Amino acid sequence: MFHHLEKSITEAFAALLEARYGVAIAWGTEQPKQAAFGELAVPAAFQLARTLKKPPRAIAQEIVDGLGAVPGVAALEIAGNGYINVRFDRGSYGEAVLRGDGDASRSSGGKLIVEHTNINPNKAAHIGHLRNAVLGDTFVRMLRFTGNQVEVQNYIDNTGVQVADVVVGFRFLEKKSPAQVRELIAGTRFDYVCWDLYAKVSQHYANSEEAKQWRARTLHAIEANEGELAELGHLVADAIVRCHLNTMWRLGIAYDVLPRESEILHMQFWAKAFEQLKERGAIYLETEGKNQGCWVMAATAFKEQSEEGDSKVIVRSNGTVTYVGKDIAYQLWKFGLLGKDFRYRRLQQEPYELWVASGEGEEKAFGRGSRVYNVIDSRQSYLQDVVVAGLRALHYEEQAKNSIHFSYEMVALSPRACADLGIELSEEDKRKAYVEVSGRKGLGVKADDLLDKLIEKAYEEVQSRNGDQPEDRNRAVAEQIAVAALRYFMLKFTRNTVIAFDLQEALSFTGETGPYLQYAAVRASKILAKLADRGGAMPDFAALLPREAFARQLGDEELWQLLLEASKMESAVERAVGSGEPSHVARFAFQLGQAFNTFYQKYPVLDEPDAERRAFLLWMTAYFRSQLERTLRVLGIQAPEYM
RNA sequence: GCGCCCGUAGCUCAGUUGGAUAGAGCGUCUGGCUACGAACCAGAAGGUCGCAUGUUCGAGUCAUGCCGGGCGCACCA
């Protein structure tokens, strides 16, 4: 509701400023520093003071006089040096919230594509991957909440070096046949087995020339899709993808489609992109220097300052394409610009509808987005710049502008967390503020381990408070709490903050955490449940609470502030979409939880003797619960029935 | 060397695109369960917003320069 009224007030101001001063820009509104100043502050007079050469206060007075009555506004006050503070008409505001004004989400233009997760399918997912997936999934939920059509893609690099490394481990170090690997897949935590094997292989490379040849051979076999090595590659990648999908689904994370590197390769996506790039002069064949014989893109395309002859290799001198080249082809496909498409087959084992790219199968309308968000960590910003430059060099200016690198900083481990996890650190690492996770060194926290640990801890808590409930029910609640704790922890930091992962902090259920939010929602539900227990029915709020009743009840300053906070949910999500910051939704959710807990503490709803007040407090409770649950849903957190 | 990011309370972090008296969680200290469940609430202590210039009515926020830290800058992905 808040954003609804805010918008109409902003428009009223803008119309007046336009008519009176010929200023076309709609000055934004702000939150007053103190709640006592009112609900909105308009600083327009400050900006106008410069051009009009008049004191801001005098201008503010002119604006207020000229504006007259604005619907929904009780008073306009001039404060400080020239702020115009707006006070809402509380009665009509309450009535409008009850009616549900402004709750409907608007829909916008074309389809948005969000690509996230993108984990190499060669080992278990770790906390770094979790940040990517949770950020991406939450952003998707935010976009959908604000009425956008969104397609979620999870790109699978099933033919890359990392998969090859694990195949090398199975085939050459452990001498395993495809049949034996199949047994491992069926009988073990296969992603965990590969986690260890990958670290072992990486170590082996350091002192073995022979191993490096194994790698080259394996990579070639996988790319050509021939022989036992290629078979092993498929086995490993497909099995690990399934593990990743399971891990992510535990957190409520789902995808629409899995484009795969193998199809990009075998369906000649690159060849098509290569034609375009050559044709339009986006890349050229280098004839001299260190990159002689390579097709390169000039650095001037993607760098502000670049040295003479500086360039990025797209096609190697041996004719093979680099990762960036493939990524350009893939990005073109996402916008429907490639002139080629995948076929798809449905993955039957998944609990939701999911399609995977395939050489043959059904045609589907995936891709063809109007805007593309790539959730990729900030270390790859250079490569993302090159991809965008590729589009620009092909004269796809519009699509280049709509290619958004949704970047985030890495998750590292605090030295204390390493100690907690029994990870040995070098003297150098111990002195650092944090230590980078490394799959090659096997250094990190597996996503499922962390989740299991959280569930175990949550279960103890739930069990101690709800010993009378059936065990499986408590178990389900514990899982919801663990997911909330984990997701909230990943979301509470802004994207460009390096998270120094601390196990003890991540395991905490008190303070600014997911469970805190769930607890507020549970408390709200409990009041309403208790009402039913005592034989009371939910009143007809519309009949009991006319505008005058709202005006009376909301005369209580504290209750007014609480209602105001709850009604800001929609505008909080919209602002967060605008700034591209899921953490803003998380932060709002926490404030909302705090507001409800204050309400809960101060106003005993069911014991309220006055009939109108009781109805009002009950309505507030129901409204709070609804807003809390809606916000949690955007964060991908469930509200348990009890906890 | 070049590019990007960061430096705010003891610790971990916010700060709504330049606005009014810089906030939260954790930790510390004090108080609150005869319950709509205390995974909570109320309160206290805690700040030279890295340093220095500048821009203007106004700077944690913008510019420049330093200091300190991180990450990139492959014919790897």
XYZ file of C-alpha atoms (C1' of nucleotides) in Angstrom, chain A residues 33-34 41 46 50 83 85 157 290 305 316-317 323 379 383 465-466 494 497-498 511 516 519 523 584 587 600-601 603-606 643, chain B residues 2-3 5-6 12-16 19-21 24-26 32 36-42 57-58 70-77:
66
model
C 14.897 11.083 9.591
C 12.503 10.792 12.476
C 9.730 14.029 3.156
C 16.442 22.490 -2.024
C 19.592 26.926 -6.841
C 11.714 20.111 3.831
C 6.918 16.714 5.377
C 29.741 -27.463 -18.346
C 52.542 -13.801 -29.233
C 42.550 1.886 -21.524
C 43.412 -20.758 -30.378
C 46.094 -21.316 -33.003
C 35.606 -20.564 -23.029
C 36.318 -12.400 -10.337
C 35.407 -12.185 -19.052
C 10.273 -27.243 22.910
C 7.820 -29.621 21.257
C 25.237 -7.020 0.182
C 30.830 -7.922 0.460
C 33.281 -10.791 0.806
C 19.410 -12.217 16.352
C 14.022 -15.019 13.959
C 9.491 -17.156 14.916
C 3.804 -16.165 16.899
C 17.544 -5.244 0.922
C 16.903 -6.496 5.764
C 3.354 -8.914 20.162
C 5.060 -7.790 23.338
C -0.432 -5.454 22.782
C -2.091 -8.549 24.213
C -4.592 -9.104 21.425
C -6.931 -11.734 22.822
C 8.787 -24.180 16.103
C 46.831 -1.380 -15.292
C 41.546 -2.326 -13.953
C 36.012 -3.888 -5.108
C 36.603 -2.753 0.095
C 30.416 -8.972 11.655
C 27.897 -5.689 8.696
C 23.728 -1.775 7.009
C 23.378 3.133 5.535
C 17.090 3.998 0.454
C 19.849 15.440 3.112
C 17.563 16.605 9.347
C 20.707 13.959 15.752
C 21.508 -3.155 13.309
C 23.124 -8.029 14.915
C 26.735 -10.435 17.929
C 11.422 -8.531 32.061
C -1.486 -14.803 22.455
C 5.420 -19.876 23.661
C 11.599 -15.702 26.252
C 14.510 -18.800 19.166
C 11.530 -12.853 22.388
C 11.276 -7.813 24.538
C 12.973 -3.111 27.208
C 23.156 25.469 1.186
C 24.587 20.334 2.887
C 41.173 -8.167 -1.453
C 40.356 -9.794 -6.535
C 41.351 -9.758 -11.630
C 44.559 -8.648 -16.046
C 46.127 -17.015 -20.137
C 46.229 -20.076 -26.745
C 42.392 -22.556 -18.002
C 37.283 -22.633 -17.217
